[in-house]
Amino acid sequence: MKLNHRFLENTVELLYLSSALDLSHAFTLFKVDDICKLGEKFYFEDFIPIDLHGLRIQLENYKLSMDHLNFQNIDSLAISYH
C-alpha cells in the first residue's frame, strides 16, 4: 500500500510482475501469466504475438519441469563450479 502512494502505478505493476521471475522458495512466485503480461505490457517492442505465444508454451513447460520432485529444493539457476 505504501508503494502505491510513492510510485507511479506502472512502476508498482512492473515491480509486482517482475517478482514472478523470483526463483527462490521453490519457485512459489513463478507465475507464467505474470511473466507473459510483463512481456506484453512493458516489453511490447521486443515481442510479436507469436513470440509471446511461444514464450507462454516454454514457460509452462519450464514450470512443469520445476514442479518435479528433483527440483523442489532449488533456489537459484546459477551454476556452481566447486
mmCIF file of C-alpha atoms in Angstrom:
data_model
loop_
_atom_site.group_PDB
_atom_site.id
_atom_site.type_symbol
_atom_site.label_atom_id
_atom_site.label_comp_id
_atom_site.label_asym_id
_atom_site.label_seq_id
_atom_site.Cartn_x
_atom_site.Cartn_y
_atom_site.Cartn_z
ATOM 1 C CA MET A 1 0.000 0.000 0.000
ATOM 2 C CA LYS A 2 2.842 2.388 0.823
ATOM 3 C CA LEU A 3 4.368 1.784 -2.611
ATOM 4 C CA ASN A 4 1.181 2.915 -4.327
ATOM 5 C CA HIS A 5 1.479 6.343 -2.751
ATOM 6 C CA ARG A 6 5.150 6.829 -3.562
ATOM 7 C CA PHE A 7 5.456 5.461 -7.093
ATOM 8 C CA LEU A 8 3.517 5.651 -10.327
ATOM 9 C CA GLU A 9 1.055 2.842 -10.985
ATOM 10 C CA ASN A 10 3.141 1.458 -13.874
ATOM 11 C CA THR A 11 6.222 1.304 -11.664
ATOM 12 C CA VAL A 12 4.405 -0.685 -8.989
ATOM 13 C CA GLU A 13 2.970 -3.030 -11.612
ATOM 14 C CA LEU A 14 6.417 -3.522 -13.145
ATOM 15 C CA LEU A 15 7.820 -4.437 -9.715
ATOM 16 C CA TYR A 16 4.925 -6.776 -8.995
ATOM 17 C CA LEU A 17 5.128 -8.565 -12.350
ATOM 18 C CA SER A 18 8.915 -8.811 -12.083
ATOM 19 C CA SER A 19 8.515 -10.704 -8.818
ATOM 20 C CA ALA A 20 7.235 -13.621 -10.936
ATOM 21 C CA LEU A 21 10.849 -14.073 -12.042
ATOM 22 C CA ASP A 22 11.993 -14.739 -8.459
ATOM 23 C CA LEU A 23 13.002 -18.393 -8.375
ATOM 24 C CA SER A 24 13.584 -18.629 -4.630
ATOM 25 C CA HIS A 25 11.340 -20.518 -2.217
ATOM 26 C CA ALA A 26 10.787 -23.482 -4.536
ATOM 27 C CA PHE A 27 9.508 -21.283 -7.370
ATOM 28 C CA THR A 28 6.379 -20.251 -5.441
ATOM 29 C CA LEU A 29 6.339 -16.782 -7.019
ATOM 30 C CA PHE A 30 6.952 -18.079 -10.555
ATOM 31 C CA LYS A 31 3.783 -17.201 -12.479
ATOM 32 C CA VAL A 32 3.541 -17.812 -16.208
ATOM 33 C CA ASP A 33 0.669 -15.333 -16.650
ATOM 34 C CA ASP A 34 2.572 -12.538 -14.894
ATOM 35 C CA ILE A 35 5.730 -13.125 -16.922
ATOM 36 C CA CYS A 36 3.742 -13.061 -20.171
ATOM 37 C CA LYS A 37 1.932 -9.897 -19.056
ATOM 38 C CA LEU A 38 5.323 -8.362 -18.302
ATOM 39 C CA GLY A 39 6.363 -9.052 -21.889
ATOM 40 C CA GLU A 40 3.080 -7.786 -23.333
ATOM 41 C CA LYS A 41 2.875 -4.578 -21.336
ATOM 42 C CA PHE A 42 6.453 -3.481 -20.691
ATOM 43 C CA TYR A 43 8.468 -5.164 -23.451
ATOM 44 C CA PHE A 44 5.935 -4.941 -26.278
ATOM 45 C CA GLU A 45 8.574 -3.701 -28.724
ATOM 46 C CA ASP A 46 10.652 -6.835 -28.108
ATOM 47 C CA PHE A 47 7.896 -9.393 -28.758
ATOM 48 C CA ILE A 48 5.479 -10.033 -31.578
ATOM 49 C CA PRO A 49 2.317 -12.026 -30.740
ATOM 50 C CA ILE A 50 3.741 -15.326 -31.988
ATOM 51 C CA ASP A 51 6.813 -14.811 -29.771
ATOM 52 C CA LEU A 52 4.580 -14.284 -26.741
ATOM 53 C CA HIS A 53 2.663 -17.446 -27.561
ATOM 54 C CA GLY A 54 5.930 -19.387 -27.814
ATOM 55 C CA LEU A 55 7.143 -17.825 -24.568
ATOM 56 C CA ARG A 56 3.980 -18.958 -22.774
ATOM 57 C CA ILE A 57 4.437 -22.541 -24.003
ATOM 58 C CA GLN A 58 8.101 -22.595 -22.971
ATOM 59 C CA LEU A 59 7.308 -21.127 -19.545
ATOM 60 C CA GLU A 60 4.532 -23.653 -18.942
ATOM 61 C CA ASN A 61 6.908 -26.498 -19.840
ATOM 62 C CA TYR A 62 9.566 -24.997 -17.571
ATOM 63 C CA LYS A 63 7.068 -24.717 -14.708
ATOM 64 C CA LEU A 64 6.080 -28.367 -15.142
ATOM 65 C CA SER A 65 9.740 -29.375 -15.067
ATOM 66 C CA MET A 66 10.410 -27.329 -11.937
ATOM 67 C CA ASP A 67 7.402 -28.841 -10.177
ATOM 68 C CA HIS A 68 9.116 -32.225 -10.457
ATOM 69 C CA LEU A 69 10.414 -33.587 -7.130
ATOM 70 C CA ASN A 70 14.071 -33.347 -8.173
ATOM 71 C CA PHE A 71 13.832 -29.571 -8.404
ATOM 72 C CA GLN A 72 11.820 -28.671 -5.287
ATOM 73 C CA ASN A 73 14.828 -27.535 -3.237
ATOM 74 C CA ILE A 74 16.458 -25.386 -5.922
ATOM 75 C CA ASP A 75 16.593 -21.685 -5.094
ATOM 76 C CA SER A 76 18.734 -20.471 -7.989
ATOM 77 C CA LEU A 77 19.591 -21.240 -11.578
ATOM 78 C CA ALA A 78 23.191 -20.162 -11.053
ATOM 79 C CA ILE A 79 25.842 -22.691 -11.993
ATOM 80 C CA SER A 80 28.314 -23.529 -9.276
ATOM 81 C CA TYR A 81 31.853 -24.565 -10.230
ATOM 82 C CA HIS A 82 33.135 -26.022 -6.971
#
